[in-house]
Amino acid sequence: MNLHEYQGKDILASYGVRVQRGKVASSPEEAVEAAKAMTEETGTQWYVVKAQVHAGGRGKGGGVKLAKNLEEVKARATDIIGMQLVTPQTSKEGKKVHQVLIAEDVYYPGESETEEYYMSILLDRAAGRNMIMYSPEGGMDIEAVAEHSPEKIFTESIDPSVGLQDFQARRIAFNLGLSGVAFKEMVVFVKSLMAAYQGIDASLFEINPVLKTSDNKIMAVDAKVALDGNGLFRHPELAALRDFREEDPTEVKADQAGLNFVKLDGNVGCMVNGAGLAMATMDIIKMAGGNPANFLDVGGTANAERVEKAFRIILEDRNVKAILVNIFGGIVRCDRVAQGIVDAYASIGEIPVPIIVRLQGTNAAEAKKLIDESGLKVYSAIQLKEAADLVKELVG
Amino acid sequence: MSVLVNKDSKVIVQGFTGKEGSFHAEQMIAYGTNVVGGVTPGKGGQSHLEKPVFNTVKDAVDATGADVSILFVPPAFAADSIMEAADAGIKVIVCITEGIPVADMVKAKPYAVKRGVTLIGPNCPGVITADEAKVGIMPGFVFKKGNIGIVSKSGTLTYEAADQICKAGMGITTAIGIGGDPIIGTTTKEAVALLMNDPETHGIVMIGEIGGQLEAEAGQWIKAHGTKPVVGFIAGETAPAGRTMGHAGAIVGGAEDTAQAKKAILRDCGVHVVDSPADIGSKMAELFSK
């Protein structure tokens, strides 16, 4: 589950991580009030107006603007709120901006030059441990850094039995070339960041940039925070931060129906039991000359109710020209699933696209008979190969 | 011979009296698995499915000599149960549970490994040695006895592969469902190595998916140590980057964990990669007809 920048920063601050302060606003008027409040709280004279959407590269799409007075705050907020923000990480249509963060200006002049660093915490799958990844090359795309100067990316592996140690935090600060006050600030920053990561069951922190201000403070200017969905049961207050407006409405509906669904942009819908077989089924559709319209795992209990819900969700997509149902019945009996399909068909009424049903496993033959004798416009198959050939025949 | 579990395995079920635990324990017993009891804290001393229930894994091991455990414990308590089984001296732990927080597995896996335990899963269908022991949730009848081993991250795709192998006139030694989570106990490479060293297994089916480096690592191992034909399939060629496809670990993070990249590496390592999951059985049959 992804959070907005302002939500992530609030959490980090609660763990003692210094962050660029800001207030969130949903209208230009609120933005002006937020700016006034920021000046009162921080003394800032300039402001940064930042679009709050779940996508990186917001600055490149015009979603982050400097405002030097309250009139400019209002003008920038008016421009950004409601816009379709297109960034390198969004679709061509972009994402609608509902809120902006009015943040303090932290690039003020002072005793030293400002510096930008990169820092993330994530799972190192190969090692089965969390790691801190960091670089003195901050403020830019880390993939680009990895490409042209991989020697500038450092990692620190965290031993789960003892957690982050002080020497590791010091090593990070030294590798970033820090000394004096800024060095001490960085050690505290790293330790607080790790405490936050573990405290909220995060799956990713990406702080880009981490800023050394001209007066040697270390702070998070941006915060990408993702939570481990499996850990949310421990944090109901964080689960409540989910912003459904950032997600595909069909996916939200599927999620509420307990279906594992990902919307894609092809023409053949599919309904499968099991995630691996679902991906494999998508691949079969592609090989047969179609394109998968979705990923959908109906799970172990493919009964009539779930099958009906799944059909309805797939049919919301007007691009769908055919549906492939692929069930390997183990514990779940194929004839039950077949009956579910027949019932769902009757309940939905006219399904305007051809359906290919492949049922294999327990009672597969009975299931095929049930489908074939139902009088419905359903093509049945038992072997995976036959199902693939049917897809080819219908859409290839 | 076979790997991990056989007819002599003494199996206990953690989460024995729950709905899932009861249902699958009954199926396992019906298959012929030597289930010697179960564990549900607070229900020790009772009897369930005509087997004794214990409060702790330690009690169960002391009383029955159990060496294999299968877990149907809810996600919030599953890591604790893995560590309890490891501490009690269980040698093979099969964790079926889906949805365990990553932070819990970061701790539980090294705890088990340090005690010499083979952990299978989590988020897996379990392990089956055909005609001997089913320690999992798979439909037993699909797995006819034979000489092909299966290693897979996916449940239903394992059944699919086994069914194709059997329909092509061959059969299964042991099928190992390693699980689809980002952190799993036994890796693809380790499972393949077990089957490669099993004299009864003559060929191996290896089923992977997008995300992580496990298949590539297994490929390198096969290139260096492989002595038997391996048929490989990687699911998710059409999956978009950055989206989790059902399994928590099935997500494309970069160019190297796509299905295309993994297939290329496996082919380089001498694995017989099929692009369609419908061709797993026929490919294996073709290799053995030569």
XYZ file of C-alpha atoms in Angstrom:
686
model
C 0.000 0.000 0.000
C 1.412 3.359 -1.080
C 1.167 6.578 0.901
C 1.217 10.201 -0.181
C 4.292 12.292 0.513
C 2.555 14.268 3.250
C 1.355 11.071 4.988
C 4.808 9.525 4.792
C 6.462 12.662 6.170
C 4.036 12.814 9.104
C 4.962 9.237 10.019
C 8.708 9.850 9.639
C 8.490 12.988 11.800
C 6.732 10.991 14.520
C 9.834 8.755 14.674
C 12.179 11.735 15.022
C 13.218 11.985 11.374
C 13.704 15.626 10.375
C 11.490 16.425 7.396
C 10.757 19.443 5.254
C 7.618 20.701 6.956
C 4.372 21.323 5.131
C 0.595 21.373 5.237
C -1.771 19.663 2.848
C -4.510 21.615 1.020
C -7.424 20.612 -1.217
C -8.233 24.057 -2.673
C -6.335 27.272 -3.579
C -7.911 28.987 -0.557
C -6.743 26.239 1.775
C -3.325 26.471 0.127
C -3.038 30.160 1.056
C -4.086 29.431 4.639
C -1.551 26.592 4.758
C 1.169 28.933 3.489
C 0.353 31.523 6.159
C 0.486 28.829 8.816
C 3.849 27.588 7.482
C 5.336 31.084 7.732
C 4.081 31.375 11.283
C 5.485 27.964 12.206
C 8.800 28.013 10.329
C 9.444 31.607 9.283
C 9.643 30.533 5.632
C 9.118 33.323 3.078
C 8.979 31.107 -0.013
C 6.888 27.981 -0.487
C 6.946 24.829 -2.565
C 3.600 23.693 -3.958
C 3.744 19.913 -4.467
C 1.098 17.739 -6.136
C 0.127 14.756 -3.960
C -0.265 11.723 -6.209
C 1.142 8.190 -6.038
C 3.790 8.601 -8.726
C 7.414 9.629 -8.891
C 8.865 12.276 -11.192
C 6.212 14.840 -10.223
C 8.552 17.767 -10.842
C 9.149 16.686 -14.442
C 5.401 16.783 -15.112
C 4.923 20.258 -13.645
C 3.544 19.049 -10.336
C 6.103 20.814 -8.126
C 6.392 24.634 -8.257
C 8.101 27.319 -6.237
C 5.939 30.217 -4.982
C 7.572 33.390 -3.682
C 4.494 34.955 -2.097
C 0.875 34.180 -1.225
C -0.461 35.294 -4.637
C 1.876 32.839 -6.308
C 0.823 30.113 -3.861
C -2.770 30.675 -4.903
C -1.913 30.729 -8.615
C 0.265 27.587 -8.468
C -2.274 25.701 -6.361
C -5.017 26.704 -8.824
C -2.904 25.311 -11.667
C -2.016 22.054 -9.954
C -5.185 21.024 -8.094
C -7.452 19.251 -10.554
C -4.784 18.851 -13.243
C -4.035 15.493 -14.902
C -0.415 15.111 -13.886
C 1.654 13.113 -16.356
C 5.023 11.886 -15.109
C 7.458 9.215 -16.330
C 5.741 6.838 -13.872
C 2.086 7.454 -14.816
C 0.054 6.379 -17.838
C -0.337 8.727 -20.813
C -3.546 10.055 -19.280
C -1.742 10.884 -16.038
C -3.226 11.093 -12.557
C -5.734 13.615 -11.288
C -4.356 15.797 -8.494
C -6.736 16.200 -5.556
C -4.383 17.745 -3.016
C -1.208 19.790 -2.807
C 1.382 19.983 -0.068
C 2.450 23.545 0.803
C 5.999 23.019 2.037
C 8.602 25.335 3.548
C 11.559 26.483 1.447
C 14.614 24.588 2.691
C 17.153 25.680 0.086
C 17.821 29.028 1.813
C 21.368 30.484 1.642
C 23.696 30.108 4.639
C 27.122 29.173 5.960
C 27.659 26.178 3.645
C 26.494 24.847 0.300
C 23.401 22.675 0.281
C 23.944 19.031 -0.728
C 21.481 16.390 -1.913
C 21.779 12.659 -1.225
C 19.716 9.563 -2.004
C 18.579 7.046 0.584
C 16.185 4.099 0.508
C 15.360 1.147 2.721
C 14.052 -2.001 1.113
C 14.089 -5.781 1.265
C 17.124 -7.487 -0.244
C 15.274 -10.594 -1.431
C 18.389 -12.614 -2.175
C 19.716 -12.098 1.365
C 16.315 -12.206 3.073
C 17.270 -9.017 4.919
C 16.459 -5.340 4.798
C 19.090 -3.010 3.457
C 19.793 0.687 3.329
C 20.795 1.848 -0.123
C 22.295 5.307 -0.429
C 24.276 7.573 -2.684
C 25.901 10.997 -2.611
C 24.172 11.559 -5.960
C 20.770 12.688 -4.727
C 17.924 14.571 -6.302
C 18.102 12.582 -9.529
C 16.792 9.313 -10.835
C 18.642 6.539 -8.949
C 18.352 4.200 -11.958
C 20.375 6.762 -13.916
C 23.029 6.837 -11.172
C 23.153 3.027 -11.215
C 23.654 3.219 -14.959
C 26.451 5.794 -15.255
C 28.207 5.573 -11.871
C 27.342 2.379 -9.992
C 30.348 2.939 -7.698
C 28.418 5.820 -6.142
C 25.698 3.530 -4.817
C 26.358 2.014 -1.391
C 24.415 -0.526 0.642
C 24.284 -1.462 4.294
C 22.745 -4.864 5.127
C 20.743 -5.096 8.355
C 21.182 -8.218 10.490
C 17.645 -9.024 11.713
C 18.874 -10.499 14.989
C 20.446 -7.221 16.185
C 19.096 -4.544 13.857
C 20.939 -1.475 12.549
C 24.146 -0.830 14.489
C 25.730 2.568 15.233
C 28.861 1.760 13.232
C 26.681 1.253 10.170
C 24.997 4.636 10.615
C 28.446 6.221 11.047
C 29.758 4.464 7.930
C 26.862 5.875 5.933
C 27.582 9.415 7.180
C 31.306 9.038 6.386
C 30.636 7.621 2.914
C 28.452 10.642 2.206
C 31.452 12.838 3.039
C 29.952 14.461 6.121
C 31.643 15.884 9.200
C 30.824 17.958 12.283
C 27.190 18.835 12.955
C 25.959 17.398 9.660
C 27.662 14.064 10.436
C 25.866 13.796 13.790
C 22.602 14.835 12.177
C 22.969 12.091 9.539
C 23.611 9.390 12.155
C 20.406 10.376 13.959
C 18.556 10.612 10.635
C 19.548 7.087 9.551
C 18.717 5.532 12.913
C 15.338 7.259 13.126
C 14.526 6.281 9.555
C 15.273 2.607 10.273
C 13.180 2.735 13.447
C 10.269 4.125 11.423
C 10.684 1.452 8.725
C 10.465 -1.331 11.284
C 7.840 0.388 13.398
C 5.261 0.584 10.626
C 6.019 -2.666 8.718
C 7.143 -0.709 5.676
C 8.091 -2.412 2.413
C 9.874 0.585 0.902
C 11.233 3.972 1.965
C 12.736 6.147 -0.713
C 13.983 9.556 0.379
C 15.168 11.512 -2.629
C 16.556 13.934 -1.922
C 17.899 13.787 1.590
C 19.063 17.384 2.007
C 21.954 18.880 3.909
C 20.787 22.448 4.415
C 23.099 25.455 4.349
C 23.049 25.386 8.174
C 23.992 21.677 8.288
C 20.660 20.088 9.091
C 19.828 16.735 7.492
C 16.229 16.350 6.353
C 13.881 14.418 4.109
C 12.629 16.734 1.343
C 10.559 14.014 -0.290
C 9.281 10.706 1.094
C 8.052 7.717 -0.823
C 6.617 5.291 1.715
C 5.060 1.919 0.896
C 3.628 -0.414 3.522
C 3.638 -4.219 3.575
C -0.028 -5.074 3.011
C 0.454 -8.248 5.049
C 1.560 -6.184 8.055
C -1.414 -3.828 8.060
C -3.372 -5.894 10.585
C -0.909 -4.565 13.178
C -1.518 -0.946 12.131
C -5.213 -0.167 11.636
C -4.439 3.568 11.850
C -2.167 3.222 8.806
C -4.653 1.107 6.872
C -7.041 4.071 7.183
C -4.583 6.235 5.192
C -5.319 4.342 1.965
C -6.442 6.783 -0.750
C -8.805 4.879 -3.029
C -8.805 7.768 -5.526
C -5.272 6.757 -6.483
C -6.360 3.275 -7.537
C -8.229 1.876 -10.504
C -11.950 1.844 -9.511
C -12.472 -1.663 -10.913
C -9.513 -2.946 -8.906
C -10.952 -1.375 -5.760
C -14.298 -3.077 -6.410
C -12.599 -6.416 -7.045
C -10.569 -6.027 -3.888
C -13.728 -5.435 -1.860
C -15.216 -8.601 -3.396
C -12.140 -10.511 -2.220
C -10.829 -11.088 -5.742
C -7.208 -10.641 -6.671
C -7.507 -8.480 -9.784
C -5.135 -6.346 -11.833
C -6.466 -4.347 -14.778
C -4.501 -4.606 -18.022
C -5.200 -3.126 -21.437
C -5.801 -6.186 -23.646
C -8.908 -7.733 -25.231
C -9.224 -11.167 -23.601
C -10.431 -11.316 -20.023
C -9.469 -14.232 -17.845
C -10.590 -15.888 -14.632
C -8.251 -18.414 -13.051
C -7.681 -20.175 -9.730
C -4.180 -19.571 -8.411
C -1.783 -16.713 -9.093
C 0.828 -18.712 -11.017
C -1.738 -20.359 -13.283
C -3.363 -16.927 -13.759
C -0.100 -15.439 -15.021
C 0.470 -18.516 -17.186
C -3.035 -18.111 -18.631
C -2.285 -14.487 -19.526
C 0.829 -15.714 -21.326
C -1.239 -18.299 -23.239
C -3.650 -15.587 -24.380
C -0.746 -13.570 -25.728
C 0.759 -16.573 -27.514
C -2.615 -17.300 -29.106
C -2.658 -13.839 -30.662
C -4.760 -11.999 -28.099
C -3.809 -9.691 -25.266
C -4.792 -10.238 -21.635
C -7.302 -7.686 -20.325
C -6.649 -8.548 -16.707
C -5.091 -10.750 -14.077
C -7.743 -12.415 -11.916
C -7.233 -15.075 -9.274
C -10.625 -16.261 -7.984
C -8.934 -18.306 -5.264
C -9.667 -21.749 -3.942
C -13.429 -21.405 -3.548
C -14.626 -20.726 -7.072
C -18.338 -20.944 -6.233
C -21.250 -19.425 -8.173
C -21.205 -16.181 -6.195
C -17.518 -15.511 -6.748
C -17.670 -16.566 -10.384
C -20.555 -14.143 -10.957
C -18.687 -11.277 -9.271
C -15.619 -12.069 -11.353
C -17.629 -12.087 -14.606
C -19.218 -8.744 -13.740
C -15.853 -7.161 -13.014
C -14.284 -8.487 -16.222
C -17.280 -7.296 -18.263
C -16.916 -3.713 -16.990
C -14.050 -3.460 -19.444
C -15.524 -2.590 -22.859
C -12.370 -3.775 -24.644
C -12.995 -7.383 -23.659
C -13.821 -9.485 -26.735
C -13.679 -12.923 -25.104
C -13.248 -14.459 -21.676
C -11.095 -17.459 -20.840
C -11.948 -19.302 -17.638
C -9.137 -21.615 -16.578
C -9.706 -23.683 -13.453
C -7.611 -26.583 -12.253
C -9.931 -28.298 -9.825
C -8.178 -30.015 -6.980
C -10.006 -29.780 -3.731
C -12.620 -27.692 -5.541
C -14.656 -29.914 -7.855
C -14.925 -28.877 -11.501
C -18.625 -29.745 -11.794
C -19.344 -27.303 -8.944
C -17.427 -24.584 -10.766
C -19.252 -25.438 -14.006
C -22.578 -25.136 -12.209
C -21.355 -21.784 -10.864
C -20.677 -20.606 -14.396
C -24.096 -21.725 -15.622
C -25.785 -20.011 -12.645
C -23.742 -16.832 -13.067
C -24.626 -16.766 -16.745
C -28.321 -17.041 -15.944
C -28.109 -14.369 -13.271
C -26.198 -11.847 -15.399
C -28.414 -12.425 -18.427
C -26.905 -11.869 -21.837
C -23.115 -12.007 -21.771
C -22.158 -10.291 -25.028
C -18.782 -12.003 -25.567
C -17.832 -15.646 -26.127
C -16.617 -17.559 -23.092
C -14.067 -20.342 -23.210
C -14.176 -22.563 -20.177
C -11.350 -24.917 -19.446
C -11.937 -27.106 -16.414
C -9.372 -29.735 -15.518
C -8.921 -31.912 -12.458
C -11.563 -33.425 -10.171
C -14.744 -34.298 -12.154
C -13.524 -32.506 -15.290
C -15.508 -34.733 -17.646
C -18.771 -34.186 -15.738
C -18.079 -30.462 -15.797
C -17.567 -30.420 -19.559
C -20.830 -32.313 -20.034
C -22.659 -29.815 -17.828
C -21.320 -26.874 -19.852
C -21.930 -28.533 -23.224
C -25.521 -29.421 -22.334
C -26.378 -26.037 -20.800
C -27.224 -24.534 -24.183
C -25.120 -21.509 -23.390
C -22.745 -19.921 -25.855
C -19.773 -21.350 -24.019
C -16.842 -23.211 -25.556
C -15.540 -25.944 -23.310
C -12.112 -27.529 -23.107
C -10.258 -29.889 -20.815
C -6.677 -29.690 -22.050
C -4.829 -26.376 -21.765
C -3.764 -26.757 -25.390
C -7.394 -26.961 -26.546
C -8.212 -23.789 -24.621
C -5.296 -21.973 -26.248
C -6.487 -23.097 -29.698
C -9.988 -21.792 -28.938
C -8.591 -18.392 -27.967
C -6.690 -18.315 -31.252
C -9.813 -19.233 -33.190
C -11.904 -16.519 -31.530
C -9.541 -13.549 -31.320
C -6.244 -14.523 -32.935
C 14.038 -42.944 -2.345
C 12.303 -39.601 -2.519
C 13.016 -36.247 -0.968
C 11.824 -34.361 2.115
C 8.868 -36.584 2.994
C 8.095 -40.285 2.595
C 5.954 -43.037 4.112
C 8.088 -43.078 7.263
C 7.730 -39.322 7.939
C 5.960 -38.640 11.215
C 3.866 -35.578 10.561
C 2.212 -33.194 12.971
C -0.242 -30.469 12.013
C 0.097 -27.023 13.628
C -3.265 -25.296 13.690
C -4.742 -28.818 13.762
C -8.222 -28.079 15.087
C -8.917 -24.996 12.933
C -11.104 -25.149 9.836
C -8.267 -25.303 7.294
C -6.093 -27.532 9.465
C -8.905 -30.020 10.067
C -9.977 -30.197 6.446
C -6.511 -30.747 5.028
C -5.331 -33.025 7.848
C -8.257 -35.295 7.026
C -7.310 -35.279 3.333
C -3.673 -36.007 4.196
C -4.652 -38.946 6.407
C -6.934 -40.268 3.649
C -3.971 -40.096 1.252
C -1.994 -42.315 3.618
C 0.253 -39.722 5.222
C 1.497 -40.777 8.620
C -0.095 -37.964 10.659
C 0.812 -38.644 14.270
C -0.963 -35.720 15.923
C -1.431 -32.002 15.991
C -0.819 -28.853 17.965
C -3.352 -26.269 19.087
C -2.313 -24.264 22.156
C -4.899 -24.721 24.910
C -6.388 -27.900 23.462
C -3.660 -30.283 24.618
C -4.972 -33.639 25.829
C -7.918 -33.667 23.458
C -8.299 -35.944 20.476
C -9.047 -34.727 16.951
C -9.537 -36.876 13.844
C -8.623 -39.765 16.160
C -5.166 -38.245 16.724
C -3.769 -36.651 19.884
C -3.718 -32.858 20.260
C -0.803 -31.174 22.060
C -0.334 -27.715 23.547
C 3.196 -27.281 22.241
C 5.292 -28.691 19.414
C 7.801 -29.851 22.043
C 5.116 -31.982 23.714
C 4.145 -33.434 20.340
C 7.732 -34.277 19.415
C 8.391 -35.862 22.833
C 5.274 -38.006 22.654
C 5.284 -39.020 18.983
C 8.805 -38.578 17.632
C 7.425 -36.295 14.923
C 10.011 -35.020 12.420
C 7.817 -33.126 9.940
C 5.334 -30.340 10.642
C 2.776 -28.648 8.436
C 1.395 -25.231 9.406
C -2.142 -23.970 8.921
C -1.665 -21.143 11.404
C -3.133 -17.661 10.660
C -0.604 -15.119 9.281
C -0.296 -13.121 12.506
C 1.002 -16.169 14.405
C 2.675 -18.201 11.661
C 6.273 -16.977 12.097
C 6.067 -17.751 15.802
C 4.839 -21.249 14.967
C 7.701 -21.801 12.512
C 10.183 -20.867 15.249
C 8.403 -23.067 17.775
C 8.678 -26.071 15.449
C 12.356 -25.334 14.728
C 13.086 -25.011 18.438
C 11.371 -28.337 19.152
C 13.641 -30.202 16.737
C 11.317 -30.655 13.753
C 13.459 -31.297 10.663
C 11.093 -30.351 7.824
C 8.608 -27.501 8.324
C 6.006 -26.913 5.618
C 4.263 -23.539 5.989
C 1.071 -23.241 3.939
C -0.015 -19.885 5.391
C -0.377 -16.987 2.965
C -0.051 -13.371 4.092
C 2.761 -13.474 6.668
C 4.339 -10.005 7.137
C 7.788 -9.783 5.529
C 9.244 -8.419 8.777
C 8.256 -11.680 10.515
C 9.871 -13.895 7.873
C 13.070 -11.804 7.970
C 13.423 -13.100 11.542
C 11.888 -16.590 11.290
C 13.883 -17.860 8.310
C 17.379 -17.399 9.811
C 16.059 -18.789 13.109
C 15.036 -21.997 11.335
C 18.127 -22.192 9.129
C 20.439 -21.849 12.141
C 18.785 -24.931 13.653
C 19.353 -27.021 10.551
C 15.684 -27.041 9.570
C 14.424 -27.339 5.994
C 11.626 -24.792 5.759
C 9.266 -25.086 2.784
C 7.142 -22.027 2.014
C 5.402 -19.984 3.277
C 2.528 -19.331 0.878
C 2.940 -22.716 -0.789
C 0.886 -25.848 -1.582
C 3.315 -28.109 0.319
C 5.219 -31.253 -0.611
C 3.971 -34.562 -1.955
C 5.861 -37.800 -2.528
C 3.565 -39.795 -4.781
C 1.891 -42.817 -3.139
C 3.784 -42.186 0.121
C 3.060 -38.901 1.842
C 1.114 -35.753 1.094
C 2.168 -32.902 3.341
C 0.190 -30.140 1.693
C -3.091 -29.080 0.148
C -2.686 -30.461 -3.373
C -5.168 -32.907 -4.948
C -3.338 -36.185 -4.351
C -4.860 -38.136 -7.250
C -3.109 -35.929 -9.823
C 0.328 -37.139 -8.685
C 0.862 -40.653 -10.059
C 4.060 -42.438 -9.056
C 6.962 -42.042 -11.463
C 10.410 -40.550 -12.004
C 9.890 -36.821 -12.510
C 10.394 -34.271 -9.728
C 8.665 -30.878 -9.684
C 9.783 -27.594 -8.123
C 7.285 -24.750 -8.311
C 6.404 -21.362 -6.844
C 2.749 -21.864 -7.742
C 0.079 -24.277 -6.519
C -2.318 -24.830 -9.403
C 0.514 -24.623 -11.919
C 2.157 -27.523 -10.053
C -1.037 -29.578 -10.429
C -1.169 -28.597 -14.096
C 2.426 -29.750 -14.646
C 1.918 -33.013 -12.738
C -1.243 -33.747 -14.707
C 0.551 -33.175 -18.020
C 3.489 -35.345 -16.956
C 1.162 -38.200 -15.971
C -0.962 -37.857 -19.118
C 2.265 -38.056 -21.157
C 2.858 -41.496 -19.655
C 5.285 -40.551 -16.912
C 4.833 -39.914 -13.200
C 6.042 -37.993 -10.175
C 8.596 -38.741 -7.468
C 8.254 -35.679 -5.270
C 6.650 -32.317 -6.037
C 7.895 -29.400 -3.959
C 5.799 -26.240 -3.822
C 8.357 -23.690 -2.623
C 5.935 -20.766 -2.352
C 5.329 -17.355 -3.865
C 6.434 -14.986 -1.089
C 9.443 -12.638 -1.286
C 11.164 -14.619 1.494
C 10.818 -18.395 1.342
C 12.667 -21.086 3.260
C 13.851 -23.453 0.546
C 14.904 -21.718 -2.671
C 14.456 -22.950 -6.222
C 18.123 -23.912 -6.352
C 17.988 -25.881 -3.094
C 14.850 -27.755 -4.162
C 16.312 -28.568 -7.580
C 19.508 -29.814 -5.876
C 17.485 -32.171 -3.649
C 15.841 -33.724 -6.712
C 19.067 -33.786 -8.728
C 20.630 -35.879 -5.932
C 17.662 -38.254 -5.683
C 18.452 -41.466 -7.613
C 14.772 -42.184 -8.210
C 14.215 -38.842 -9.960
C 15.238 -38.914 -13.637
C 14.005 -35.522 -14.784
C 12.923 -32.236 -13.195
C 10.206 -29.698 -13.960
C 11.059 -26.245 -12.655
C 8.275 -23.656 -12.583
C 9.067 -20.080 -11.729
C 7.535 -16.673 -12.155
C 8.432 -12.995 -12.352
C 10.205 -11.340 -9.422
C 13.470 -12.051 -7.605
C 16.537 -13.984 -8.693
C 15.767 -17.542 -7.539
C 15.363 -19.065 -10.995
C 18.558 -17.474 -12.310
C 20.445 -18.791 -9.285
C 19.002 -22.268 -9.881
C 19.961 -22.049 -13.555
C 23.595 -21.316 -12.694
C 23.615 -24.251 -10.302
C 22.125 -26.567 -12.948
C 24.745 -25.436 -15.461
C 27.512 -26.381 -13.011
C 26.046 -29.482 -11.346
C 23.109 -30.687 -13.451
C 23.025 -34.376 -14.367
C 19.376 -34.729 -15.424
C 17.156 -32.944 -17.946
C 15.264 -29.934 -16.560
C 12.157 -28.524 -18.234
C 11.518 -24.920 -17.205
C 8.577 -22.552 -17.390
C 8.428 -18.957 -16.140
C 4.977 -17.417 -15.680
C 4.284 -13.740 -16.179
C 5.730 -12.718 -19.544
C 2.691 -10.470 -19.999
C 2.694 -9.044 -16.448
C 3.203 -5.274 -16.205
C 6.210 -3.912 -14.273
C 5.721 -2.706 -10.727
C 2.462 -4.563 -10.059
C 2.085 -7.465 -7.635
C 0.469 -10.395 -9.472
C -1.315 -12.306 -6.717
C 1.750 -13.784 -5.056
C 3.444 -11.208 -2.835
C 6.779 -11.978 -4.484
C 5.527 -11.851 -8.075
C 6.477 -8.333 -9.045
C 8.821 -7.061 -11.736
C 11.233 -4.606 -10.114
C 13.849 -4.284 -12.832
C 14.994 -5.659 -16.176
C 16.597 -8.730 -14.609
C 13.519 -10.180 -12.922
C 11.190 -10.266 -15.933
C 10.050 -13.603 -17.365
C 11.983 -12.878 -20.577
C 15.265 -12.309 -18.713
C 14.842 -15.408 -16.590
C 14.038 -17.592 -19.599
C 17.116 -16.328 -21.415
C 19.348 -17.163 -18.446
C 17.792 -20.617 -18.033
C 18.248 -21.385 -21.739
C 21.895 -20.323 -21.457
C 22.247 -22.736 -18.566
C 20.902 -25.673 -20.557
C 17.371 -25.770 -19.148
C 14.693 -26.803 -21.674
C 12.448 -23.744 -21.412
C 8.902 -23.926 -22.808
C 7.081 -20.693 -23.625
C 3.622 -22.219 -23.227
C 2.623 -23.890 -19.962
C 0.638 -26.345 -22.129
C 3.919 -27.832 -23.395
C 5.501 -28.925 -20.089
C 4.448 -32.583 -20.319
C 5.110 -33.019 -24.032
C 8.553 -31.417 -23.690
C 9.546 -33.832 -20.948
C 8.208 -36.787 -22.955
C 10.210 -35.613 -25.972
C 13.422 -35.491 -23.908
C 12.939 -39.050 -22.701
C 11.979 -40.477 -26.090
C 15.357 -39.581 -27.545
